[in-house]
Coordinates of C-alpha atoms in Angstrom, one line a residue:
X1 CA 84.2 -6.0 -24.4
X2 CA 82.7 -4.3 -27.4
X3 CA 84.6 -1.1 -28.2
X4 CA 82.7 -0.1 -31.3
X5 CA 81.0 3.2 -31.6
X6 CA 77.7 3.8 -29.7
X7 CA 75.0 4.3 -32.3
X8 CA 71.3 5.2 -32.6
X9 CA 69.3 4.1 -35.6
X10 CA 66.5 6.0 -37.4
X11 CA 64.4 4.3 -40.0
X12 CA 61.1 2.6 -41.0
X13 CA 61.5 0.6 -44.2
X14 CA 62.6 -2.9 -45.1
X15 CA 66.2 -1.8 -45.8
X16 CA 66.3 0.0 -42.4
X17 CA 65.3 -3.3 -40.8
X18 CA 67.9 -5.3 -42.6
X19 CA 70.7 -2.8 -41.8
X20 CA 69.8 -2.6 -38.2
X21 CA 69.7 -6.3 -37.9
X22 CA 73.1 -6.6 -39.5
X23 CA 74.6 -4.1 -37.0
X24 CA 73.0 -5.8 -34.0
X25 CA 74.4 -9.2 -35.0
X26 CA 77.8 -8.1 -36.3
X27 CA 79.2 -6.7 -33.0
X28 CA 81.0 -3.8 -34.7
X29 CA 79.0 -1.2 -32.9
X30 CA 77.0 -0.7 -29.7
X31 CA 73.2 0.0 -30.1
X32 CA 71.9 2.7 -27.7
X33 CA 68.4 3.5 -29.1
X34 CA 66.0 3.3 -32.1
X35 CA 63.7 5.9 -33.7
X36 CA 61.0 4.4 -35.9
X37 CA 57.3 4.6 -36.7
X38 CA 54.3 2.4 -35.9
X39 CA 52.8 3.1 -39.4
X40 CA 53.7 5.2 -42.4
X41 CA 51.6 6.6 -45.3
X42 CA 54.7 7.6 -47.2
X43 CA 56.6 4.3 -47.6
X44 CA 55.3 1.4 -49.7
X45 CA 58.1 -0.7 -48.2
X46 CA 57.3 0.3 -44.6
X47 CA 58.6 -1.8 -41.8
X48 CA 58.8 -0.8 -38.2
X49 CA 62.0 -1.4 -36.2
X50 CA 60.2 -1.9 -33.0
X51 CA 60.8 -5.7 -33.0
X52 CA 64.6 -5.3 -33.3
X53 CA 64.7 -2.6 -30.7
X54 CA 62.8 -4.9 -28.2
X55 CA 65.1 -7.9 -29.1
X56 CA 68.2 -5.8 -28.3
X57 CA 66.6 -4.2 -25.2
X58 CA 67.1 -0.8 -26.7
X59 CA 65.1 2.4 -25.9
X60 CA 62.7 3.1 -28.6
X61 CA 60.9 6.3 -29.7
X62 CA 58.0 6.4 -32.1
X63 CA 58.0 9.5 -34.2
X64 CA 54.7 9.1 -36.0
X65 CA 53.5 12.6 -34.7
X66 CA 56.3 14.4 -36.6
X67 CA 57.5 16.1 -33.3
X68 CA 61.2 16.6 -34.2
X69 CA 61.9 18.3 -30.8
X70 CA 60.8 15.2 -28.9
X71 CA 62.9 13.0 -31.2
X72 CA 65.9 15.3 -30.7
X73 CA 65.4 15.1 -26.9
X74 CA 65.3 11.3 -27.0
X75 CA 68.4 11.1 -29.1
X76 CA 70.3 13.7 -27.1
X77 CA 69.7 11.7 -23.9
X78 CA 71.2 8.6 -25.5
X79 CA 74.6 10.4 -26.2
X80 CA 75.4 8.3 -29.3
X81 CA 78.7 8.6 -31.0
X82 CA 77.0 8.3 -34.4
X83 CA 73.5 8.1 -35.7
X84 CA 72.4 6.0 -38.8
X85 CA 69.4 7.2 -40.7
X86 CA 68.1 5.0 -43.5
X87 CA 64.6 5.0 -44.9
X88 CA 63.2 8.2 -43.3
X89 CA 60.9 10.4 -45.3
X90 CA 61.7 13.7 -43.7
X91 CA 64.9 15.7 -43.5
X92 CA 66.5 15.7 -40.1
X93 CA 66.6 19.1 -38.3
X94 CA 69.9 20.6 -37.3
X95 CA 69.0 19.9 -33.6
X96 CA 69.4 16.2 -34.5
X97 CA 72.3 16.5 -36.9
X98 CA 74.3 18.3 -34.2
X99 CA 73.9 15.5 -31.5
X100 CA 76.5 12.8 -32.4
X101 CA 80.2 13.9 -32.5
X102 CA 80.9 11.5 -35.4
X103 CA 77.9 12.7 -37.4
X104 CA 74.7 11.3 -38.9
X105 CA 75.1 8.6 -41.5
X106 CA 72.6 8.8 -44.4
X107 CA 71.9 6.5 -47.3
X108 CA 70.8 6.9 -50.9
X109 CA 70.7 4.1 -53.5
X110 CA 72.1 6.2 -56.4
X111 CA 75.5 7.4 -57.7
X112 CA 75.7 10.7 -55.8
X113 CA 76.1 13.5 -56.6
X114 CA 74.0 12.3 -59.6
X115 CA 70.3 11.4 -59.0
X116 CA 69.7 13.0 -55.6
X117 CA 66.1 13.3 -54.6
X118 CA 63.0 11.1 -54.6
X119 CA 62.3 7.5 -55.6
X120 CA 65.8 6.6 -56.7
X121 CA 65.1 2.9 -57.5
X122 CA 61.9 3.6 -59.3
X123 CA 63.4 6.3 -61.4
X124 CA 66.5 4.1 -62.2
X125 CA 64.3 1.3 -63.6
X126 CA 61.7 3.6 -65.2
X127 CA 64.4 5.4 -67.1
X128 CA 66.0 2.1 -68.3
X129 CA 69.4 2.7 -66.6
X130 CA 71.9 -0.1 -66.6
X131 CA 73.6 0.8 -63.4
X132 CA 73.0 2.6 -60.1
X133 CA 74.9 2.7 -56.8
X134 CA 74.7 2.2 -53.1
X135 CA 75.9 5.3 -51.3
X136 CA 76.4 6.2 -47.6
X137 CA 77.2 9.8 -46.7
X138 CA 77.3 12.1 -43.8
X139 CA 74.1 14.0 -43.6
X140 CA 73.9 17.8 -43.5
X141 CA 70.9 20.1 -43.8
X142 CA 70.5 19.5 -47.5
X143 CA 68.9 16.5 -49.3
X144 CA 71.5 13.9 -50.2
X145 CA 74.2 16.6 -50.3
X146 CA 76.7 15.6 -47.6
X147 CA 80.2 14.1 -48.1
X148 CA 80.4 10.5 -49.2
X149 CA 81.6 7.7 -46.9
X150 CA 81.2 4.8 -49.2
X151 CA 79.8 4.3 -52.7
X152 CA 79.7 1.1 -54.6
X153 CA 78.2 0.4 -58.1
X154 CA 75.1 -1.8 -58.5
X155 CA 74.3 -3.3 -61.9
X156 CA 70.7 -3.2 -63.1
X157 CA 69.8 -6.3 -65.1
X158 CA 67.5 -6.0 -68.1
X159 CA 64.9 -8.2 -66.4
X160 CA 65.2 -6.7 -62.9
X161 CA 62.0 -5.7 -61.1
X162 CA 61.7 -3.3 -58.2
X163 CA 62.0 -6.2 -55.8
X164 CA 65.1 -7.8 -57.3
X165 CA 66.9 -4.5 -57.6
X166 CA 65.9 -3.6 -54.0
X167 CA 67.4 -6.9 -52.9
X168 CA 70.7 -6.4 -54.8
X169 CA 71.1 -2.8 -53.4
X170 CA 70.4 -4.1 -49.9
X171 CA 73.0 -6.9 -50.3
X172 CA 75.6 -4.3 -51.1
X173 CA 74.5 -1.9 -48.4
X174 CA 74.7 -4.7 -45.8
X175 CA 78.4 -5.1 -46.5
X176 CA 79.0 -1.3 -46.6
X177 CA 77.4 -0.6 -43.2
X178 CA 79.7 -3.0 -41.4
X179 CA 82.8 -1.6 -43.0
X180 CA 81.7 2.0 -42.2
X181 CA 81.0 1.2 -38.6
X182 CA 84.3 -0.6 -38.2
X183 CA 86.1 2.3 -39.8
X184 CA 84.4 4.8 -37.5
X185 CA 85.5 2.6 -34.5
X186 CA 89.1 2.5 -35.8
X187 CA 89.2 6.2 -36.7
X188 CA 90.0 5.5 -40.4
X189 CA 86.8 6.6 -42.1
X190 CA 87.2 9.4 -44.7
X191 CA 84.3 11.5 -46.0
X192 CA 84.8 12.9 -49.5
X193 CA 82.8 16.1 -50.3
X194 CA 80.4 15.8 -53.3
X195 CA 81.0 17.9 -56.4
X196 CA 77.8 19.9 -56.3
X197 CA 78.4 21.2 -59.8
X198 CA 77.7 17.8 -61.2
X199 CA 74.6 17.2 -59.1
X200 CA 71.2 16.2 -60.6
X201 CA 68.0 15.8 -58.6
X202 CA 65.1 13.5 -59.3
X203 CA 61.7 15.0 -58.6
X204 CA 58.8 13.5 -56.6
X205 CA 56.6 11.1 -58.5
X206 CA 52.8 11.2 -58.4
X207 CA 50.0 8.9 -59.6
X208 CA 50.2 10.3 -63.1
X209 CA 53.8 9.1 -63.4
X210 CA 52.6 5.5 -62.9
X211 CA 50.0 5.6 -65.7
X212 CA 50.7 3.6 -68.9
X213 CA 50.2 5.7 -72.0
X214 CA 49.9 3.4 -75.0
X215 CA 51.7 6.0 -77.1
X216 CA 54.9 5.1 -75.2
X217 CA 57.3 2.6 -76.7
X218 CA 57.1 -1.1 -75.7
X219 CA 60.5 -0.7 -73.8
X220 CA 59.3 2.3 -71.9
X221 CA 56.1 0.6 -70.8
X222 CA 58.0 -2.6 -69.8
X223 CA 60.4 -0.4 -67.7
X224 CA 57.6 1.5 -66.1
X225 CA 55.8 -1.7 -65.0
X226 CA 58.9 -3.3 -63.5
X227 CA 59.8 -0.1 -61.8
X228 CA 56.5 0.1 -59.9
X229 CA 56.1 -3.6 -59.1
X230 CA 56.1 -4.8 -55.5
X231 CA 56.9 -3.5 -53.0
X232 CA 55.8 -0.3 -54.8
X233 CA 52.2 0.6 -55.7
X234 CA 52.1 -0.8 -59.3
X235 CA 51.7 0.8 -62.7
X236 CA 48.2 1.3 -64.1
X237 CA 46.3 1.8 -67.3
X238 CA 42.8 3.1 -68.0
X239 CA 40.0 0.8 -68.8
X240 CA 36.4 2.1 -69.0
X241 CA 37.5 5.3 -67.2
X242 CA 38.9 3.5 -64.2
X243 CA 42.6 2.7 -63.4
X244 CA 43.6 -1.0 -63.6
X245 CA 46.9 -2.2 -62.0
X246 CA 49.5 -3.9 -64.1
X247 CA 52.2 -5.8 -62.1
X248 CA 54.2 -7.6 -64.8
X249 CA 54.6 -7.0 -68.5
X250 CA 56.7 -8.1 -71.4
X251 CA 57.7 -6.7 -74.8
X252 CA 55.4 -8.3 -77.4
X253 CA 55.9 -9.0 -81.2
X254 CA 55.6 -6.4 -83.9
X255 CA 52.0 -5.2 -84.5
X256 CA 50.3 -3.9 -87.6
X257 CA 51.3 -0.3 -88.2
X258 CA 47.8 0.8 -89.1
X259 CA 46.3 -0.1 -85.6
X260 CA 46.2 2.7 -83.1
X261 CA 48.0 2.5 -79.7
X262 CA 45.8 0.9 -77.0
X263 CA 44.1 -1.6 -79.3
X264 CA 43.7 -5.0 -77.7
X265 CA 45.3 -7.5 -80.1
X266 CA 44.8 -10.7 -78.2
X267 CA 43.6 -12.2 -74.9
X268 CA 44.9 -15.6 -73.9
X269 CA 46.2 -17.5 -71.0
X270 CA 49.6 -15.8 -71.6
X271 CA 48.1 -12.4 -71.0
X272 CA 46.6 -9.4 -72.7
X273 CA 48.4 -8.2 -75.8
X274 CA 48.1 -4.5 -76.5
X275 CA 49.3 -2.3 -79.4
X276 CA 51.7 0.4 -78.3
X277 CA 53.6 3.1 -80.2
X278 CA 56.3 0.8 -81.8
X279 CA 54.9 -2.7 -81.4
X280 CA 53.0 -4.4 -78.6
X281 CA 53.1 -5.2 -74.9
X282 CA 52.0 -8.4 -73.2
X283 CA 50.3 -7.7 -69.8
X284 CA 51.0 -10.9 -67.8
X285 CA 50.0 -10.0 -64.3
X286 CA 47.2 -7.5 -63.9
X287 CA 43.9 -6.7 -62.2
X288 CA 41.5 -6.6 -65.2
X289 CA 38.1 -7.9 -64.2
X290 CA 36.5 -8.6 -66.6
X291 CA 39.1 -9.1 -69.3
X292 CA 38.9 -6.8 -72.3
X293 CA 37.7 -8.1 -75.6
X294 CA 40.1 -8.4 -78.5
X295 CA 39.7 -5.5 -80.9
X296 CA 38.6 -3.1 -78.2
X297 CA 40.6 0.0 -77.2
X298 CA 42.0 0.8 -73.8

């Protein structure tokens, strides 16, 4: 007989799906219900959990209408010991946080208390960081402010893209969630309060944050492009007054110092070579149609 904690799960992204599947197949906890969405305009990596809920014969609540009272009523009727919330774009209200006696487990792929806030994987890559973390914590009414249950470092490789870093973070999180649930079941889990005096918060990104400015360094452009690659919306540059997506780029060779940033140096089957502030960038996967002519300016 399974004696693990009874849990409900809230989420609607690829990582949510992977973590719920791990919990359903591991046997360390007993699923009692799922909250998800049928669609989401907020998450580029959206994935509904409906298929897993149906496979596990779990009650399911779709929260697309944003009705937090209805979600709270659904969860309260389930009487879960613990709730897991991963990949949810809204803060949970106190009415939900107060339901499970063992708390609500949240997740943030950053080294809390550093780098709370929005778009943690995108910011980590765009800023050229060499390390981030996979962090589970007990949720409170703040954003990423609750005590930490488990935090493990995740190395960022120089050639990582959003997809490869996402996969590495997920791999770490899949191990953590099983350990955490087992600890909750055994009564051995310890939550360590965050040092709020050391906290930093990443702001929300907008479309302008994804625009390539050719006055940026080659490394900064390379980092921006890989940060916004799939499953995210893609970096873009301007061509003829319209945005053009750039999905993969590389740091190019030195370029003549007397040429201005944005000058197209070469167009070949390798890509489009463009002058930037300190050298050049090779655009290898992009949506230029037609291709720019060498010598023109973007």
